[in-house]
PDB file of C-alpha atoms in Angstrom:
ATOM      1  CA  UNK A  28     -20.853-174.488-226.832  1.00 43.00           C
ATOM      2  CA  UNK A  29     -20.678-175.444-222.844  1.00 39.00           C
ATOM      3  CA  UNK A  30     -16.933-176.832-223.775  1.00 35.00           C
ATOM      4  CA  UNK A  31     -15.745-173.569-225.311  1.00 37.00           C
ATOM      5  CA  UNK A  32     -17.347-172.066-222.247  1.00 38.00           C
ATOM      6  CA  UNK A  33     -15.288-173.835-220.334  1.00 38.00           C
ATOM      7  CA  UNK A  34     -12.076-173.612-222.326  1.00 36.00           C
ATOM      8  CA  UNK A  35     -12.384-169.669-222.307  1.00 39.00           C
ATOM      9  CA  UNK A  36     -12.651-169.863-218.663  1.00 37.00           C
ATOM     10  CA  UNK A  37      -9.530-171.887-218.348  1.00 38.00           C
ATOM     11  CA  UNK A  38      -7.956-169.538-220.334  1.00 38.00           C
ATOM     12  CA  UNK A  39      -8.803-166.840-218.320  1.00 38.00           C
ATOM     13  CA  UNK A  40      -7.972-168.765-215.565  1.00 38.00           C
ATOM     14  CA  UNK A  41      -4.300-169.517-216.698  1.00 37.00           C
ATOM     15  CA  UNK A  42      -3.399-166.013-217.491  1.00 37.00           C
ATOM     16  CA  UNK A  43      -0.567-163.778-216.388  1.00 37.00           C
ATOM     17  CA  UNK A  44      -1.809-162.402-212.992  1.00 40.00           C
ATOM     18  CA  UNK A  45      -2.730-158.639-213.212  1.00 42.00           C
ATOM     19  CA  UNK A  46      -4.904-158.104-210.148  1.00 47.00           C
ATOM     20  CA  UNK A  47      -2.137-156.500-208.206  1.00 72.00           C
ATOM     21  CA  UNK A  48      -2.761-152.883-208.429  1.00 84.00           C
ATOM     22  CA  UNK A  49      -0.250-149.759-209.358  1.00 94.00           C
ATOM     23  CA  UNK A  50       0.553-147.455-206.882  1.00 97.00           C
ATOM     24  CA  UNK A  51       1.933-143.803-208.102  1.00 98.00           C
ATOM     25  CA  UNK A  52       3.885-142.810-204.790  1.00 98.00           C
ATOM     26  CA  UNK A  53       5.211-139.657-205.733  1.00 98.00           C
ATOM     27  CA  UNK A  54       8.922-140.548-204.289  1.00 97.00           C
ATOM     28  CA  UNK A  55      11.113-138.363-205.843  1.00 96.00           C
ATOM     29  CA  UNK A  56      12.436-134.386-205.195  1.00 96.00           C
ATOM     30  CA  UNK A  57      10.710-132.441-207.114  1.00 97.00           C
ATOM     31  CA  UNK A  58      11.713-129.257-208.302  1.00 96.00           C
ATOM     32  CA  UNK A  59       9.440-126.652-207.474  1.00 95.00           C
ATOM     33  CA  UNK A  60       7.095-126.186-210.362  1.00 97.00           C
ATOM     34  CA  UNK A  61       7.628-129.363-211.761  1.00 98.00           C
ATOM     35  CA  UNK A  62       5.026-131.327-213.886  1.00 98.00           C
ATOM     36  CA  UNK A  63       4.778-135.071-213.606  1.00 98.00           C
ATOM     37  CA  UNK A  64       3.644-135.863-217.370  1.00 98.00           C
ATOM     38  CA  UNK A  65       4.817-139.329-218.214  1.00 98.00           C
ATOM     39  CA  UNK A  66       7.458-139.574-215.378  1.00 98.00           C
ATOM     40  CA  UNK A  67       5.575-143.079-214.893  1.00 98.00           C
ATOM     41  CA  UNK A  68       4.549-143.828-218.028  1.00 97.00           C
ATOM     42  CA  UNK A  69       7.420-144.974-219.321  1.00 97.00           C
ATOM     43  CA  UNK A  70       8.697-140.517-220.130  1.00 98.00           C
ATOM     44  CA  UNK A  71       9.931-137.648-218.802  1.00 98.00           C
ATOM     45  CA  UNK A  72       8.330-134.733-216.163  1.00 98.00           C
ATOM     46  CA  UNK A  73       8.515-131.280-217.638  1.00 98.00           C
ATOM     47  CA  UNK A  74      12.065-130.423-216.121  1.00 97.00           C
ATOM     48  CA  UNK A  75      13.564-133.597-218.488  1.00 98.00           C
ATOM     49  CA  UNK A  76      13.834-136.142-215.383  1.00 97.00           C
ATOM     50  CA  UNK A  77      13.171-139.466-216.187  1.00 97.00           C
ATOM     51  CA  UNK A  78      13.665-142.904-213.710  1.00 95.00           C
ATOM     52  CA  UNK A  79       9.909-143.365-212.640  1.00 97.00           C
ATOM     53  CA  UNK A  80       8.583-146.803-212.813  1.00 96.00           C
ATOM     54  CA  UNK A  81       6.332-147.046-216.151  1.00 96.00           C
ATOM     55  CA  UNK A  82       2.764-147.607-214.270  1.00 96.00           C
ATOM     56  CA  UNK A  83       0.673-146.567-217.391  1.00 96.00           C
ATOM     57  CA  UNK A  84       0.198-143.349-215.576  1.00 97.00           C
ATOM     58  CA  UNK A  85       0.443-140.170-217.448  1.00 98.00           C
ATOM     59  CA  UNK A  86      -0.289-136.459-215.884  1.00 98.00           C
ATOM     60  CA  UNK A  87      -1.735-133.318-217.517  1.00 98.00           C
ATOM     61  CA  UNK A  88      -1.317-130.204-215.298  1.00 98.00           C
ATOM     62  CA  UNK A  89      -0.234-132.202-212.409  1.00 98.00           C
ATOM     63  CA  UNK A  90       2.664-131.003-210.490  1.00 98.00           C
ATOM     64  CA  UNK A  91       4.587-133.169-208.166  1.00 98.00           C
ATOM     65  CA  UNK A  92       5.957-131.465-205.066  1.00 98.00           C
ATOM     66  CA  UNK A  93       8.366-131.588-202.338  1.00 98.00           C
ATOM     67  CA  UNK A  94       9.781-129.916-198.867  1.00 97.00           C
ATOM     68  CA  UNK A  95      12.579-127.657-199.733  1.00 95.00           C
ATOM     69  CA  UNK A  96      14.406-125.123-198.167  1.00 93.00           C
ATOM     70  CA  UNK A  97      11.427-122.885-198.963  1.00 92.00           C
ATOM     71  CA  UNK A  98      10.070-124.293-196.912  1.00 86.00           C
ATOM     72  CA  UNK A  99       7.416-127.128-195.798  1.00 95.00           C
ATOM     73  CA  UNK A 100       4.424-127.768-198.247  1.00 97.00           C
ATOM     74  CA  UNK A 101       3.034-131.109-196.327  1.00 98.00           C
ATOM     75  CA  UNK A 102       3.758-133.086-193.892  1.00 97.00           C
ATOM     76  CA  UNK A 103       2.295-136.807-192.690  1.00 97.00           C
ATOM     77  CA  UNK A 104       1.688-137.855-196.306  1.00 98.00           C
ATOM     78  CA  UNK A 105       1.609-141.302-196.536  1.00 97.00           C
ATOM     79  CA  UNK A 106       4.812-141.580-198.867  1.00 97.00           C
ATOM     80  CA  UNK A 107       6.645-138.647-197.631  1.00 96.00           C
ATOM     81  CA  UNK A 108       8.684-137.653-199.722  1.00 97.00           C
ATOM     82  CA  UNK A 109       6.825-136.113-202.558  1.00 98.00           C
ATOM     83  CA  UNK A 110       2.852-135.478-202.877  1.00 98.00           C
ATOM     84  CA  UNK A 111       1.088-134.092-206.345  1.00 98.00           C
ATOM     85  CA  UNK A 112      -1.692-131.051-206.800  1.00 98.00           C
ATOM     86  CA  UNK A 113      -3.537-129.668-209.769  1.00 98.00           C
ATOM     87  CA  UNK A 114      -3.559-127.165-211.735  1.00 97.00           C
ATOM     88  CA  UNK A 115      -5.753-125.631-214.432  1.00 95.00           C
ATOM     89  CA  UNK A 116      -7.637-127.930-216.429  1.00 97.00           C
ATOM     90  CA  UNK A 117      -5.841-131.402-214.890  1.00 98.00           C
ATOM     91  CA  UNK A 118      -6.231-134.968-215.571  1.00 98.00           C
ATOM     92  CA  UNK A 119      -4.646-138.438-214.929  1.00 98.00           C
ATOM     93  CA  UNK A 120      -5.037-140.542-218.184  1.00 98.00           C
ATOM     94  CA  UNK A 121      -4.468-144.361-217.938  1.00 97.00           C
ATOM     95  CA  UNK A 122      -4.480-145.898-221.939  1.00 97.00           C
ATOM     96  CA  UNK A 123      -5.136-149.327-220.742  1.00 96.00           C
ATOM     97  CA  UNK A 124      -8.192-148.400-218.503  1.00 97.00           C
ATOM     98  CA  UNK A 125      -9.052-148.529-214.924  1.00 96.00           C
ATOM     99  CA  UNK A 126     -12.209-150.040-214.011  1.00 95.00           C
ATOM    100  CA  UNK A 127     -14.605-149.283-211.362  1.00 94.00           C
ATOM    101  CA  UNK A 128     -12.284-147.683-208.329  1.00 96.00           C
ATOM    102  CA  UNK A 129      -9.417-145.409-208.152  1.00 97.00           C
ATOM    103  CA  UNK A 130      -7.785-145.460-204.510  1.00 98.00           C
ATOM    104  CA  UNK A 131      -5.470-142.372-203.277  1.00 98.00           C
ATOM    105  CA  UNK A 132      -4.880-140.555-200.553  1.00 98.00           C
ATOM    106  CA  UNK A 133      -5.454-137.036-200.165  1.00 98.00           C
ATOM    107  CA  UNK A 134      -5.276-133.447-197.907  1.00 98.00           C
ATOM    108  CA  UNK A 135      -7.343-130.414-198.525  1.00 98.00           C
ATOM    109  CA  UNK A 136      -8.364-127.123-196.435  1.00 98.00           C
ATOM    110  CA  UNK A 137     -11.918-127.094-198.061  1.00 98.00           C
ATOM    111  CA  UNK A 138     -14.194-129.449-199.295  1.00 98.00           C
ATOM    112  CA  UNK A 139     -14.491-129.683-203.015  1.00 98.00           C
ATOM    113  CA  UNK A 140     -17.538-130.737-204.297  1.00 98.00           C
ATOM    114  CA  UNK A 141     -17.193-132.781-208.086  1.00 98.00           C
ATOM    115  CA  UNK A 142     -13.374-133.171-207.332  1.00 98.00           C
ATOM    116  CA  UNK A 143     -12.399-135.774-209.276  1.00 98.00           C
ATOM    117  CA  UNK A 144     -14.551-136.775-212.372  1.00 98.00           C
ATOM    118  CA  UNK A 145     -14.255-140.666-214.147  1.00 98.00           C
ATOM    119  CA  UNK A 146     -14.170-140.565-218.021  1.00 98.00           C
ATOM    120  CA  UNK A 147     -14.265-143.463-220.490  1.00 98.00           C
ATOM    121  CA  UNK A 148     -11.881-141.235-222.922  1.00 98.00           C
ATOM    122  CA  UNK A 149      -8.573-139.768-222.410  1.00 98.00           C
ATOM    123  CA  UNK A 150      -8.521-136.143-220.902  1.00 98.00           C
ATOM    124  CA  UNK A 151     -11.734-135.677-219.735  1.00 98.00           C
ATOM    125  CA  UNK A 152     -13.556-137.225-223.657  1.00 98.00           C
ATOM    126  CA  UNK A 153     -16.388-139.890-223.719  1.00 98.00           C
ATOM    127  CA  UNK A 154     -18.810-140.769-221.096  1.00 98.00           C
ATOM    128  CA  UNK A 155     -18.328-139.431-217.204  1.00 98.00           C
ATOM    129  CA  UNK A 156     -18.367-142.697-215.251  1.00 98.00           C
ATOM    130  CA  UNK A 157     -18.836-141.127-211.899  1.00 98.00           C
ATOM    131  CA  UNK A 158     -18.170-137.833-209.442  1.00 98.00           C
ATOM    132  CA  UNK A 159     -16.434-138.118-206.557  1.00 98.00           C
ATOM    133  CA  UNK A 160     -16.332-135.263-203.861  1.00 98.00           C
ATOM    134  CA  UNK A 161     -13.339-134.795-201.285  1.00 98.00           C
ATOM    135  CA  UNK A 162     -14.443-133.069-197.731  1.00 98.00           C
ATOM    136  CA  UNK A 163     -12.405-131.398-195.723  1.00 98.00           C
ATOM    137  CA  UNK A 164      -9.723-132.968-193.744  1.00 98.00           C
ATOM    138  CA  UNK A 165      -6.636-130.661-192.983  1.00 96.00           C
ATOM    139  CA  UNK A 166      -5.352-127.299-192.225  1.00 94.00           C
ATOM    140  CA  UNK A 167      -3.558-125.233-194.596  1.00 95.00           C
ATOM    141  CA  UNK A 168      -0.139-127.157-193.517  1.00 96.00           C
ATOM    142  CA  UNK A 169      -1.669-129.877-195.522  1.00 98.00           C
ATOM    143  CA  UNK A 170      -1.158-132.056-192.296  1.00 97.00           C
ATOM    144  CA  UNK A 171      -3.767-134.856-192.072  1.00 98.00           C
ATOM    145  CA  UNK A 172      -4.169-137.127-195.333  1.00 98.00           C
ATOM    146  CA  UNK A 173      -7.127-139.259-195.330  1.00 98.00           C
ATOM    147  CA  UNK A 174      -7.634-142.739-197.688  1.00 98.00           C
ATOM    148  CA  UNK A 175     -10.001-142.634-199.923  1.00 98.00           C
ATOM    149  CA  UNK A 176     -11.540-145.113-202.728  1.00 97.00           C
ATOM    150  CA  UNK A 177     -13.641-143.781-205.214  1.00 98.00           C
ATOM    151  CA  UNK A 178     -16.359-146.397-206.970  1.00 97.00           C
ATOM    152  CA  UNK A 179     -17.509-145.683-210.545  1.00 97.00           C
ATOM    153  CA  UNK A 180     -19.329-147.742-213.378  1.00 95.00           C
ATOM    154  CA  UNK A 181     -17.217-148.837-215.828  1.00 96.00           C
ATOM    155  CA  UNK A 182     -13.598-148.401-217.803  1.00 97.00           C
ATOM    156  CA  UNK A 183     -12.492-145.117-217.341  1.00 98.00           C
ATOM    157  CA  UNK A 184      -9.289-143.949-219.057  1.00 98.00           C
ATOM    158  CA  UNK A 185      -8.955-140.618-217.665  1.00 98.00           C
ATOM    159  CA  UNK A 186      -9.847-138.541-214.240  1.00 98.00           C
ATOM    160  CA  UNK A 187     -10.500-135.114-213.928  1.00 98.00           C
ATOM    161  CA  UNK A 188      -8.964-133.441-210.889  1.00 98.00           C
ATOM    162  CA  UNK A 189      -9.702-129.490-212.523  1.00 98.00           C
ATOM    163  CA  UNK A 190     -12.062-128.878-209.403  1.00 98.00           C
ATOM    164  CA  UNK A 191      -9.037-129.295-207.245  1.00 98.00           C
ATOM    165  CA  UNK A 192      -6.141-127.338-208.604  1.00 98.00           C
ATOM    166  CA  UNK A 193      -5.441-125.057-205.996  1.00 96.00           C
ATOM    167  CA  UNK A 194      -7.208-126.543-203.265  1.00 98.00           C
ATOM    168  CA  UNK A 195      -6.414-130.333-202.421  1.00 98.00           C
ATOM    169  CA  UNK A 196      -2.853-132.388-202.700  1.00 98.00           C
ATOM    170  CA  UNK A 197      -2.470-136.209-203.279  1.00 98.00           C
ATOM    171  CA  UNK A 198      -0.305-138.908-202.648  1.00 98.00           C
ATOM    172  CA  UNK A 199      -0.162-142.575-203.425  1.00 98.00           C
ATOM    173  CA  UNK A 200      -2.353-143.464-205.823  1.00 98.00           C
ATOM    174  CA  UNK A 201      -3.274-146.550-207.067  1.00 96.00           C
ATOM    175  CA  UNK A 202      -5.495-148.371-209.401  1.00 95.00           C
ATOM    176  CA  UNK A 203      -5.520-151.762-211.424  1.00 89.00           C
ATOM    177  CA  UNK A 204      -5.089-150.720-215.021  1.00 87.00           C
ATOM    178  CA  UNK A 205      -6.574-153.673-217.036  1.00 89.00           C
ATOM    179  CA  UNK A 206      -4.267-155.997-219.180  1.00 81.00           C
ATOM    180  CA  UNK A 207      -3.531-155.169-222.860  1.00 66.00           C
ATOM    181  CA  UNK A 208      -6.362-155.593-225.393  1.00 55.00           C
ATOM    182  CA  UNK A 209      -3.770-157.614-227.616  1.00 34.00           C
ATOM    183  CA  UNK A 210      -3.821-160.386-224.641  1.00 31.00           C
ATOM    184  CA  UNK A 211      -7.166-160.779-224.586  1.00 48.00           C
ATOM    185  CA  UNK A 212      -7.521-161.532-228.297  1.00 47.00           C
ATOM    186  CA  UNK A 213      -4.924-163.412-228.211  1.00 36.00           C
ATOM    187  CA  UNK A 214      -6.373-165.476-225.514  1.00 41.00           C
ATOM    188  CA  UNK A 215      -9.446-165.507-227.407  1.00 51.00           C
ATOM    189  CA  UNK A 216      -8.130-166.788-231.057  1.00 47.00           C
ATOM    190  CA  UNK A 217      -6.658-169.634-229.067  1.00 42.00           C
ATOM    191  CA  UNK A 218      -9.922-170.656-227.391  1.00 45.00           C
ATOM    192  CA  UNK A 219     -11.656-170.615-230.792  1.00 44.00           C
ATOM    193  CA  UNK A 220      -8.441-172.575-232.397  1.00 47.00           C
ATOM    194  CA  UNK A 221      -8.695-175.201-229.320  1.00 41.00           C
ATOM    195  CA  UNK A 222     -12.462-175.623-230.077  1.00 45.00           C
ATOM    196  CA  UNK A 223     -12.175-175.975-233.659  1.00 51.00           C
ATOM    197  CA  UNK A 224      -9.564-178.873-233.368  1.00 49.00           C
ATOM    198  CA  UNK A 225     -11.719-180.962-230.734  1.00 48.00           C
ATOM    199  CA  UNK A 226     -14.622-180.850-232.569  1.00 52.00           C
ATOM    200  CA  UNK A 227     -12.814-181.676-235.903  1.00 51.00           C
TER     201      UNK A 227
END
């Protein structure tokens, strides 16, 4: 028992490095009204663009947005060139599952309290994880973004930012999705197969 222990901990030990954590930067021109969907999930936003790196990131009623000759939205985001809001009933889903923090950065005119909700399901399902509320940090220029890392208990595969359409933007978001479920069998047949053949 203590050397399979051990041998699982090598394992674990010797695998593929996933620590390093996904950023969704939002650097592209957006066309004005312009849903991100699975732009960075390996698909297409709602115009038909594709060319986003595949993050395991997918968007539900979450538009991206950038300066135009509109006019400016934002300004002082982090990555400049584009930013993302809500709206209507909006989530962020990641398959794989995040666990326990989501990091972004974010603007909004008012505080919003229950802004963005954790789920263990995708699209708001399952158990909620955790509640975090933004306060208030900019004008309406959207002109000061603050960083912010929101701490929940457990795998969550999807956030609800509903509470938010409207009212707050985001930029740069980032999390560490976790590594594919078939690795982690894998890795564990081949600790059990290891064990097995020593003690034989």
């Amino acid at each position: 028992m203590k050397f399979t222990s051990a041998l699982a901990l090598a394992a674990l030990a010797a695998a593929p490095a996933l620590a390093s954590a996904a950023t969704v930067d939002f650097e592209t021109t957006w066309a004005y009204g312009t849903d991100i969907n699975d732009y960075y999930n390996g698909g297409a936003a709602s115009d038909g663009s594709t060319g986003g790196a595949n993050l395991g990131f997918s968007f539900v009623n979450v538009t991206g947005l950038s300066n135009d000759e509109l006019g400016p939205y934002f300004s002082g985001a982090p990555s400049p060139l584009g930013v993302a809001y809500a709206h209507d009933s909006a989530y962020i889903n990641v398959a794989a599952g995040v666990k326990d923090q989501l990091a972004f950065w974010y603007a909004s005119p008012s505080a919003v309290q229950g802004a963005i909700k954790a789920y263990s399901g995708l699209n708001g399902t399952g158990t909620l994880l955790g509640v975090f509320d933004l306060a208030a940090n900019s004008g309406a220029g959207y002109d000061t973004w603050t960083a912010a890392t929101f701490s929940f208990a457990g795998i969550a595969q999807s956030f609800d930012l509903s509470a938010t359409a409207g009212v707050s933007a985001f930029d740069n978001i980032s999390a560490v999705p976790l590594p594919p479920s078939a690795w982690l069998m894998a890795a564990g047949l081949a600790v059990v197969g290891i064990a097995r053949r020593r003690k034989g």
